[in-house]
mmCIF file of C-alpha atoms in Angstrom:
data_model
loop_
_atom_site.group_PDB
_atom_site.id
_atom_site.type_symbol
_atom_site.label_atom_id
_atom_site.label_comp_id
_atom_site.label_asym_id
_atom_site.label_seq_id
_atom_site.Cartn_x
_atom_site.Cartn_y
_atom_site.Cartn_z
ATOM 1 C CA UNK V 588 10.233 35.622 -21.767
ATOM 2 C CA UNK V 589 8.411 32.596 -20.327
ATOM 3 C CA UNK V 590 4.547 32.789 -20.266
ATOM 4 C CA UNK V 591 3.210 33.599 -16.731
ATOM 5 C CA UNK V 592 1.077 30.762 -15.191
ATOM 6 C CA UNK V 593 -1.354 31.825 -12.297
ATOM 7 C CA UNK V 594 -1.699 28.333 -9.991
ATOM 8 C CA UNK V 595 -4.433 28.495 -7.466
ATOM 9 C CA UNK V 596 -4.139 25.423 -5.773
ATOM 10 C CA UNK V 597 -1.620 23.625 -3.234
ATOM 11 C CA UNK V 598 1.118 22.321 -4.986
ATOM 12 C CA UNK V 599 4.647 20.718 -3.359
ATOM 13 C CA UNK V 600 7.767 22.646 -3.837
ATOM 14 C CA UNK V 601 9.285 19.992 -6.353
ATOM 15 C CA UNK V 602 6.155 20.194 -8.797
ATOM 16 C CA UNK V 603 5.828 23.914 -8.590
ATOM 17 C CA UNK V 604 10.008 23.616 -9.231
ATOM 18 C CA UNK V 605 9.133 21.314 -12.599
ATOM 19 C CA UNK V 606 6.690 24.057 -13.754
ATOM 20 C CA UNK V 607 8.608 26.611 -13.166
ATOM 21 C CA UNK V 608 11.315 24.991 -15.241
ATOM 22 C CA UNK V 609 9.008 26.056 -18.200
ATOM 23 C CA UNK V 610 7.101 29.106 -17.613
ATOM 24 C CA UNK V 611 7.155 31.850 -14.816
ATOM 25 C CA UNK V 612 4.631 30.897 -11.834
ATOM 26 C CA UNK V 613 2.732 33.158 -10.004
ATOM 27 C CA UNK V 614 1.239 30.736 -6.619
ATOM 28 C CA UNK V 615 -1.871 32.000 -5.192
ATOM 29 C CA UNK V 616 -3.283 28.978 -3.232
ATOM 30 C CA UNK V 617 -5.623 30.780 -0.917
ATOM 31 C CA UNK V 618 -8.748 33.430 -1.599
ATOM 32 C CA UNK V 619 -6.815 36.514 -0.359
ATOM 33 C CA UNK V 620 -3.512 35.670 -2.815
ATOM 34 C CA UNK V 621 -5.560 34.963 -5.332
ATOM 35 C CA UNK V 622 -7.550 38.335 -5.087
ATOM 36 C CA UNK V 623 -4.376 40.207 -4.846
ATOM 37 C CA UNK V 624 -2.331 38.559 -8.049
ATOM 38 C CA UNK V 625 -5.486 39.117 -10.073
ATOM 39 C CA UNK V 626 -5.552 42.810 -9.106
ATOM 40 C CA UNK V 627 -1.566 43.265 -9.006
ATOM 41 C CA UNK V 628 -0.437 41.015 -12.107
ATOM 42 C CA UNK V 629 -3.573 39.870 -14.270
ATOM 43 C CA UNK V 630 -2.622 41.882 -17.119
ATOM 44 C CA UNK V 631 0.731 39.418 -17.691
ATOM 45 C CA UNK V 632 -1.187 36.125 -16.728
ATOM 46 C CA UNK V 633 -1.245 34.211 -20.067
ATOM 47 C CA UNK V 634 -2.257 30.748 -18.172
ATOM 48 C CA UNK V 635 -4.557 29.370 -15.072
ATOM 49 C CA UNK V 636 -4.075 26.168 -13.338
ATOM 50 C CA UNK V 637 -6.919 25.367 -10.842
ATOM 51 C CA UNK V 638 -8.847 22.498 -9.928
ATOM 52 C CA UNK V 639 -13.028 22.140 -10.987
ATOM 53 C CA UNK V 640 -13.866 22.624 -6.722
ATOM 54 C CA UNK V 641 -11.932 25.886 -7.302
ATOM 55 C CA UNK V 642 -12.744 26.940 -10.459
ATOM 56 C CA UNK V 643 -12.057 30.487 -12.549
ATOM 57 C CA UNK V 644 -15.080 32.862 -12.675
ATOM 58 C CA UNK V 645 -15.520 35.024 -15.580
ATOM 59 C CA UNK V 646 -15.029 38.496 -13.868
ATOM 60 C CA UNK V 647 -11.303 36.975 -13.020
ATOM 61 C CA UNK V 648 -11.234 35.834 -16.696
ATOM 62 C CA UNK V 649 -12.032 39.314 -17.615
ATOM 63 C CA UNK V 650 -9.378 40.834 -15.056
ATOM 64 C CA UNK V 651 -6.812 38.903 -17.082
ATOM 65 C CA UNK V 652 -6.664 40.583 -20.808
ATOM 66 C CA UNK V 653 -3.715 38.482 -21.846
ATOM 67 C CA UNK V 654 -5.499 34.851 -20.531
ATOM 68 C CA UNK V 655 -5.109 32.516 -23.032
ATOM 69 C CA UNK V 656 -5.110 29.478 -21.403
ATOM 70 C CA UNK V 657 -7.065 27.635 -18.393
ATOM 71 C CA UNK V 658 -6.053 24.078 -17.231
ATOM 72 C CA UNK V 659 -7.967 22.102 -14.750
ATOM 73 C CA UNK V 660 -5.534 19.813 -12.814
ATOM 74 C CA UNK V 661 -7.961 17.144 -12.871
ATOM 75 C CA UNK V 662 -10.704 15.775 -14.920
ATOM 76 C CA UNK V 663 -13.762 17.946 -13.137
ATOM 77 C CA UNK V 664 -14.118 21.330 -14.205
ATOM 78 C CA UNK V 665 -17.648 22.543 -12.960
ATOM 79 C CA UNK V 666 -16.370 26.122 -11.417
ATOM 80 C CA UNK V 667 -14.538 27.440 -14.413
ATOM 81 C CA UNK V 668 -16.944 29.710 -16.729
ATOM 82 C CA UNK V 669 -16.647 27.449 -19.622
ATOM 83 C CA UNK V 670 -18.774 29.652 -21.710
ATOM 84 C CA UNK V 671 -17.326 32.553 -20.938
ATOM 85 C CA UNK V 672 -13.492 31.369 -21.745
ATOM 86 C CA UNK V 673 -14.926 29.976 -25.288
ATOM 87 C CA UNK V 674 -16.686 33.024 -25.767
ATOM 88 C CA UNK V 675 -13.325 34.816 -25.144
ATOM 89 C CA UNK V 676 -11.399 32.394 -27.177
ATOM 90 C CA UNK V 677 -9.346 30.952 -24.779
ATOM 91 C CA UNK V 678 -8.305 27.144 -24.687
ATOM 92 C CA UNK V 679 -9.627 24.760 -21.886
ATOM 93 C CA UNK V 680 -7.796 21.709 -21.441
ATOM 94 C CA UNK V 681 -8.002 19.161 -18.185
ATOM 95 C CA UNK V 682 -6.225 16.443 -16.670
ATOM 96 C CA UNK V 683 -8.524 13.574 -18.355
ATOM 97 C CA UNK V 684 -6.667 9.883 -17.395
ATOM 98 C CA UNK V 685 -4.461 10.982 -15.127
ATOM 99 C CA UNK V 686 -5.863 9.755 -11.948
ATOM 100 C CA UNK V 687 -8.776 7.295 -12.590
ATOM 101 C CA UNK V 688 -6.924 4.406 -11.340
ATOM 102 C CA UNK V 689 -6.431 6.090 -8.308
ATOM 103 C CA UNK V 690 -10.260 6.842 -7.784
ATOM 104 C CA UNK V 691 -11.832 3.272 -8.670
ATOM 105 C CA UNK V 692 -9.336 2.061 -6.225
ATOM 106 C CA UNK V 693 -10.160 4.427 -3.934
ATOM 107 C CA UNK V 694 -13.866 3.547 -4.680
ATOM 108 C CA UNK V 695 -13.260 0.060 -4.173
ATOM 109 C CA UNK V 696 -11.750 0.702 -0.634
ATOM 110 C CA UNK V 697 -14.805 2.947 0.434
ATOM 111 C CA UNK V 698 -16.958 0.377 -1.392
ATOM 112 C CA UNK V 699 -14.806 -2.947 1.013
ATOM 113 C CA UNK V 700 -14.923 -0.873 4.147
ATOM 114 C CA UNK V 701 -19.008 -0.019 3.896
ATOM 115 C CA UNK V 702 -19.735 -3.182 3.142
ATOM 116 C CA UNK V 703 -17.153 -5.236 5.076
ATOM 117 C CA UNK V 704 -17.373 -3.138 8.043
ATOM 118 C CA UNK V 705 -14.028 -2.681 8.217
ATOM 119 C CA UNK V 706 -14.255 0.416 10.467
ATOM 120 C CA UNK V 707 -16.438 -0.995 13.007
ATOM 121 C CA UNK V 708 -14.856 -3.989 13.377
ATOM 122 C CA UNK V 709 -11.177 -2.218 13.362
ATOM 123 C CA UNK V 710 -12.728 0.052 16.546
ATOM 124 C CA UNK V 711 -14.233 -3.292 17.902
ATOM 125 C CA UNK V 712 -10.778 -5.695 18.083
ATOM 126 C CA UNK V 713 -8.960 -2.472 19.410
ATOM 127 C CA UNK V 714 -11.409 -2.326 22.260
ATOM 128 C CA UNK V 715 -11.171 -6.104 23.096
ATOM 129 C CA UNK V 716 -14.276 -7.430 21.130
ATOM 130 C CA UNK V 717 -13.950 -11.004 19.645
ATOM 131 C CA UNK V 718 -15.663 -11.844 16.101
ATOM 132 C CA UNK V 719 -18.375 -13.930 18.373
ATOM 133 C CA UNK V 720 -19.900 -10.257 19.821
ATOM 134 C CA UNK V 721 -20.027 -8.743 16.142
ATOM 135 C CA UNK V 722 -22.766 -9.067 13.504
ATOM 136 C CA UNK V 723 -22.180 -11.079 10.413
ATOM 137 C CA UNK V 724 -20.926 -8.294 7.075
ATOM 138 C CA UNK V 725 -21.786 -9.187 3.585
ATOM 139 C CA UNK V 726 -20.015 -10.477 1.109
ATOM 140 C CA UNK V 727 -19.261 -8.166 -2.235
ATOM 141 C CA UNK V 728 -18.885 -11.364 -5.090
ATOM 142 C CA UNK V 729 -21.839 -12.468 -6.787
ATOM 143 C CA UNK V 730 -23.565 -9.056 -6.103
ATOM 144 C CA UNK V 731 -24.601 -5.972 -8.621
ATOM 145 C CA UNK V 732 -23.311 -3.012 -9.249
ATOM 146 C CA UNK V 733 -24.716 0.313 -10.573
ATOM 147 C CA UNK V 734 -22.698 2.779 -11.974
ATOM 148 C CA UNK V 735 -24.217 6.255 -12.569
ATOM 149 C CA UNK V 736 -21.522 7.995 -14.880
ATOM 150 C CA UNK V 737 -19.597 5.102 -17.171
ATOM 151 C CA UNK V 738 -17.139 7.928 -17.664
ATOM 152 C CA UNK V 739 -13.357 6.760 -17.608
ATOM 153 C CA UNK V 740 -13.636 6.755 -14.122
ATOM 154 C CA UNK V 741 -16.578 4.413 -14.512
ATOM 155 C CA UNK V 742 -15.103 1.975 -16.234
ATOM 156 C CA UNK V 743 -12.575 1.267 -14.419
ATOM 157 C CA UNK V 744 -14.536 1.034 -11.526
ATOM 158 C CA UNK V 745 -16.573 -1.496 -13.875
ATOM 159 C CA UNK V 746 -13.105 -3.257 -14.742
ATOM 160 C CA UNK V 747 -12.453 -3.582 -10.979
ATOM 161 C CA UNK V 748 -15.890 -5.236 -10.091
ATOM 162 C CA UNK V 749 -15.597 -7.561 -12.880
ATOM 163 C CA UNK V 750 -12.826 -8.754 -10.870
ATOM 164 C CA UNK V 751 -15.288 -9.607 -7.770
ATOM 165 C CA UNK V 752 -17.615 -10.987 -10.091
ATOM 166 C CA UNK V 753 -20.021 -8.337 -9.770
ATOM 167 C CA UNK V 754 -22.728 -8.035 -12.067
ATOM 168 C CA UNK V 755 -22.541 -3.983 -13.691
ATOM 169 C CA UNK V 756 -25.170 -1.826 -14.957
ATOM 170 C CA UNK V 757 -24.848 1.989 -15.647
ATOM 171 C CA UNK V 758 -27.006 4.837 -16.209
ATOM 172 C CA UNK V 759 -25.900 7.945 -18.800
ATOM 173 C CA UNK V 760 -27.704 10.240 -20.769
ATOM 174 C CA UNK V 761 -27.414 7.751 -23.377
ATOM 175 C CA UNK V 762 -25.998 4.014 -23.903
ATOM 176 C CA UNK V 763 -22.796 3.667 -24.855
ATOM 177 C CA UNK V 764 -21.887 1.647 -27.919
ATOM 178 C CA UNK V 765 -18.858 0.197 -26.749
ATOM 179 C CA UNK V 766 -19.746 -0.712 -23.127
ATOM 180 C CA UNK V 767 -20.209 -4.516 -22.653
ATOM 181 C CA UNK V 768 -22.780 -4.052 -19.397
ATOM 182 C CA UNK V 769 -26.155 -3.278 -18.700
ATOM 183 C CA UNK V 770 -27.874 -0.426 -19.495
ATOM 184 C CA UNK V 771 -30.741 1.703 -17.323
ATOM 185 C CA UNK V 772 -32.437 4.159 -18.775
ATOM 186 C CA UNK V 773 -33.573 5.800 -15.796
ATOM 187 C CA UNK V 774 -31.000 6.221 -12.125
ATOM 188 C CA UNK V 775 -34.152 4.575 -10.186
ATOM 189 C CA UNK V 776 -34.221 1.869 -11.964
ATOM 190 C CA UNK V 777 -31.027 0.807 -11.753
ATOM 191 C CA UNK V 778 -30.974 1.458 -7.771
ATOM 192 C CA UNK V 779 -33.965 -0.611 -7.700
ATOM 193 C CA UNK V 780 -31.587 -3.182 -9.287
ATOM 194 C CA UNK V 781 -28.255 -3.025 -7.788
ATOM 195 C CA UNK V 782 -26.821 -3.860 -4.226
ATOM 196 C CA UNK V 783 -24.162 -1.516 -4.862
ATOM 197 C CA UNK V 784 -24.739 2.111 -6.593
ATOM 198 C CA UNK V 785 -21.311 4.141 -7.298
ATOM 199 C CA UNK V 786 -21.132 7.540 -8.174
ATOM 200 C CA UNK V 787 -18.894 8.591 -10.790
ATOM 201 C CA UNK V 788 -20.580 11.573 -12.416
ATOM 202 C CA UNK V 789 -18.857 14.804 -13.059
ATOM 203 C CA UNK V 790 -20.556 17.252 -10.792
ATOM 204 C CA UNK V 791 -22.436 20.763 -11.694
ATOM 205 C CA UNK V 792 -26.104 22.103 -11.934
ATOM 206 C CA UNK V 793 -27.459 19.305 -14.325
ATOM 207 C CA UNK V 794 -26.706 16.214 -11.507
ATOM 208 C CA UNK V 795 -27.163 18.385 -8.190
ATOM 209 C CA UNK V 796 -28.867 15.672 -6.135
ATOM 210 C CA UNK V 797 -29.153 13.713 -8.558
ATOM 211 C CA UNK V 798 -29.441 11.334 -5.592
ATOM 212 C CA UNK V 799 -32.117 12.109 -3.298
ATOM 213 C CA UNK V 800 -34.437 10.194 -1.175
ATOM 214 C CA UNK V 801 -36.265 8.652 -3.788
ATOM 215 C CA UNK V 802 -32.993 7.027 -5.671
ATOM 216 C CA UNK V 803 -32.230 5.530 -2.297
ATOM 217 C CA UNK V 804 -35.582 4.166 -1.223
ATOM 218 C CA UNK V 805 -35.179 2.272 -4.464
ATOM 219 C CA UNK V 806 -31.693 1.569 -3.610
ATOM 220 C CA UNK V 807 -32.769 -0.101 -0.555
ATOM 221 C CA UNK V 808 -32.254 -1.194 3.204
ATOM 222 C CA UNK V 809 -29.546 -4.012 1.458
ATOM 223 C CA UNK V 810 -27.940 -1.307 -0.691
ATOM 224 C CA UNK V 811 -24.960 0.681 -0.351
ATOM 225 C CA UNK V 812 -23.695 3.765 -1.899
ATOM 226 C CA UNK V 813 -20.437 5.240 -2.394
ATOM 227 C CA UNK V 814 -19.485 9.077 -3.701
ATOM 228 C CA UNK V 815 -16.465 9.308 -5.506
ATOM 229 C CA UNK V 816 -17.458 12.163 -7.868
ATOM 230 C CA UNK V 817 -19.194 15.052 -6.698
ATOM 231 C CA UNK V 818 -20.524 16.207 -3.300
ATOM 232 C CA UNK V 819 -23.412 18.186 -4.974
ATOM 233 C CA UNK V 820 -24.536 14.571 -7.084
ATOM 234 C CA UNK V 821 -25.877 13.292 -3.544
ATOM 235 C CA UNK V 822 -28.497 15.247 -1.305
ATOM 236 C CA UNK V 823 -26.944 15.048 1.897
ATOM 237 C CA UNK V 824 -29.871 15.467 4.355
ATOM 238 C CA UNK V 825 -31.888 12.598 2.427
ATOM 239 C CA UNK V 826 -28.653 10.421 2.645
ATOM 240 C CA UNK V 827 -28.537 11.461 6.553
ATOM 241 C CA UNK V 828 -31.997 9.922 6.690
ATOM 242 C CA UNK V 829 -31.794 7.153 4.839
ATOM 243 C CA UNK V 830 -28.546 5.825 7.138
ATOM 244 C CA UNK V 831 -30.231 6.791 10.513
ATOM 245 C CA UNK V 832 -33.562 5.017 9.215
ATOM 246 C CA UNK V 833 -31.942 2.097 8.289
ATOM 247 C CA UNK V 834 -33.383 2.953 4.424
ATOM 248 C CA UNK V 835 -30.088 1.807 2.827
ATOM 249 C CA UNK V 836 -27.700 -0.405 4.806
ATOM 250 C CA UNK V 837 -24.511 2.022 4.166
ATOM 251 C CA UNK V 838 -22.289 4.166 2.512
ATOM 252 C CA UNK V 839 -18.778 5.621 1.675
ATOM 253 C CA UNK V 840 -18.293 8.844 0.529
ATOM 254 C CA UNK V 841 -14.768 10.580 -0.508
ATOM 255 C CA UNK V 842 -16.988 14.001 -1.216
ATOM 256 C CA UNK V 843 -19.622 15.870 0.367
ATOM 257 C CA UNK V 844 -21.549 18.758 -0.022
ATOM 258 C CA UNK V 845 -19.816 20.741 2.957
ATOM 259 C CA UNK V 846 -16.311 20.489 1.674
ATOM 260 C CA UNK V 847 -13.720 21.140 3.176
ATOM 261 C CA UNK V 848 -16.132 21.186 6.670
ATOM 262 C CA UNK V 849 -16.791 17.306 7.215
ATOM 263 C CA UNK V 850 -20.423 16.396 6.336
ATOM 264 C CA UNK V 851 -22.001 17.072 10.015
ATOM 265 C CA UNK V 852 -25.460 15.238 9.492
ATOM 266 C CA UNK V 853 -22.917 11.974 9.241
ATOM 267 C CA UNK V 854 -20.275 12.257 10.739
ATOM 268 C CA UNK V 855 -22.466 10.705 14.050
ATOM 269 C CA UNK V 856 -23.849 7.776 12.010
ATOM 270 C CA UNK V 857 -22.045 4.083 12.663
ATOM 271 C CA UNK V 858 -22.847 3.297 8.854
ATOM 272 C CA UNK V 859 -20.785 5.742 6.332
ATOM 273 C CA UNK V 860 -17.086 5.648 5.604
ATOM 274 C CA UNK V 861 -15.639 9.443 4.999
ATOM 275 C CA UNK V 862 -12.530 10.356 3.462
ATOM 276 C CA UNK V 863 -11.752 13.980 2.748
ATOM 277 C CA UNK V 864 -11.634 13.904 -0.878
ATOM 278 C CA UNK V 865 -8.270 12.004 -1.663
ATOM 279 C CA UNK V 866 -9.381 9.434 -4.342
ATOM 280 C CA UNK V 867 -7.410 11.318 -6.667
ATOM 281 C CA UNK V 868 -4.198 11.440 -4.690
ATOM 282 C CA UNK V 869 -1.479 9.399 -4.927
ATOM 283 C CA UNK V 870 1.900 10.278 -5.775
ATOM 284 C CA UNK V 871 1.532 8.866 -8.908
ATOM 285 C CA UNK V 872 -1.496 10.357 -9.686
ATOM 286 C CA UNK V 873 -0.346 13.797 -8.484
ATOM 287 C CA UNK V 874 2.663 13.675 -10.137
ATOM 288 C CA UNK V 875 0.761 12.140 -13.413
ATOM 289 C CA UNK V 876 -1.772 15.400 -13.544
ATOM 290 C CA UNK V 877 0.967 18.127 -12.421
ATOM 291 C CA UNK V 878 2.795 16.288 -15.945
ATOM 292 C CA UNK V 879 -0.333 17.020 -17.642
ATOM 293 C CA UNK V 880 -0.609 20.298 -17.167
ATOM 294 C CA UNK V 881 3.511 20.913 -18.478
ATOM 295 C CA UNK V 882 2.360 18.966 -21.403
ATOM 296 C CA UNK V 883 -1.003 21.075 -22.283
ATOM 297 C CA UNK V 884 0.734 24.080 -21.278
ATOM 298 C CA UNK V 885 3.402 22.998 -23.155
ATOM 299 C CA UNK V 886 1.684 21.996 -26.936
ATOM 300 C CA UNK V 887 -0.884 25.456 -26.248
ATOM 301 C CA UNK V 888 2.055 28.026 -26.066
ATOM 302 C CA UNK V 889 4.096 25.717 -29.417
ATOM 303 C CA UNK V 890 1.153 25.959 -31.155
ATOM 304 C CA UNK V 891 0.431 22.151 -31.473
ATOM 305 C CA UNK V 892 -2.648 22.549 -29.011
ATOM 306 C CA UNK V 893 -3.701 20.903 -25.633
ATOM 307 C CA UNK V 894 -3.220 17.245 -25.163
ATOM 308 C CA UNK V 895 -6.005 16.213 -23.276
ATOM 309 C CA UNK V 896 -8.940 19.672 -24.390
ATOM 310 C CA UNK V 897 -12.239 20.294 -22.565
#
């Protein structure tokens, strides 16, 4: 008998097809299927696949007596009980490298299109306006670069800027050895520095607004920001002000505090770039973390352990 995996996110017919080629699926991608698998088949649920925005709390942990195994599809994880699945014993394992190119490009178009103006002028040549009627956008080379969270993610963001001949700096917890840039020891310091300050930190209660209004006073009416990590890293309302105010020049953000409801203290405001949280998918990214997840599920039930472990 193949293990049963629980999946409580959206997945396409042909990658719920390749996982059921392995193990027997039970697909619960909304609240009220999830409630009613857990109630009508936890006891056989050996596996979980979810996503860190959807999470696995420990009462549905504790609903599933055979649970063995619980898979993030991508690299966040902030909604499943950690503690509580070690404490139980079971394995944790994520999707780690699977999408990160994906992202930093991603962050690199928000970053283009704040700074560029891309959407303004886009709006502007469809209505008729010549370049003569628009004001003058910055250029990105030659500029600096803060990343808070030199994470995989990170670096590749880093890798990318490199490329424009940005200057990078990053703030962590703690330097890292093997990272040829700049380090800040505090996040206000290094907005005081940078033109550019990217957000690429996993999410959860230690970062919630981790930038607030006084990272982006020091950030600056010249600065810009782009989200590509967490909703909860950034305090919304402060960012709201800072845009109307003119307190940092602009922003692009691929999360938001209000997900899935669009962020409505900016979605009136000229200066911010939204995208509904797609940095992450591509179909080569998808189809990267969906392999992933065969692959952990895969070396967890042979007994050669997760590939990529939380």
């Amino acid at each position: 008998m193949k293990p049963l995996v629980l999946v409580l996110i959206p997945l396409s017919d042909a990658h719920r097809a390749q996982i059921a080629e392995q193990f027997d699926l039970l697909y619960a991608p909304t609240a009220a299927e999830r409630a009613q698998q857990i109630a009508a088949r936890g006891a056989e649920v050996r596996a979980v696949l979810t996503i860190g925005t959807v999470g696995l709390t420990a009462a549905e942990m504790d609903a599933m007596p055979a649970l063995e195994l619980v898979c993030a599809l991508g690299v966040g994880y902030e909604l499943i009980d950690v503690a509580h699945a070690r404490g139980r014993g079971i394995a944790l394992a994520n999707g780690a490298g699977t999408n990160d190119d994906c992202v930093a490009d991603h962050a690199f178009g928000l970053l283009i299109a704040a700074v560029r103006r891309i959407p303004e002028t886009d709006r502007a040549c469809r209505a008729g306006v010549w370049r003569d009627a628009l004001p003058t956008a910055p250029q990105l080379a030659h500029k600096r670069m803060g990343i808070l969270g030199l994470g995989t993610i990170g670096r590749k963001i880093a890798q990318r800027a490199r490329g424009f001949d940005i200057e990078v700096g990053y703030h962590n917890r703690r330097p890292r050895n093997d990272a040829p840039y700049r380090y800040f020891d505090t996040l206000a310091a290094m907005a005081d520095w940078c033109d550019f300050l990217v957000v690429a930190t996993p999410g959860g209660a230690e970062t919630r607004h981790k930038v607030d209004a006084a990272v982006l006073a020091a950030l600056g009416p010249r600065g810009y920001l782009v989200n590509i990590a967490r909703g909860s890293v950034v305090d919304t309302a402060a960012l709201a002000a800072a845009l109307a105010s003119g307190g940092i020049a602009g922003a692009g953000l691929d999360v938001y505090e209000s997900e899935p409801e669009p962020p409505a203290p900016l979605v009136g405001l000229d200066r911010v770039v939204l995208s509904p949280h797609v940095g992450g998918r591509s179909p080569e990214a998808v189809q990267q973390t969906v392999d992933r997840f065969v692959a952990n599920a895969d070396g967890h039930f042979a007994g050669r352990g997760v590939v990529s472990p939380i």
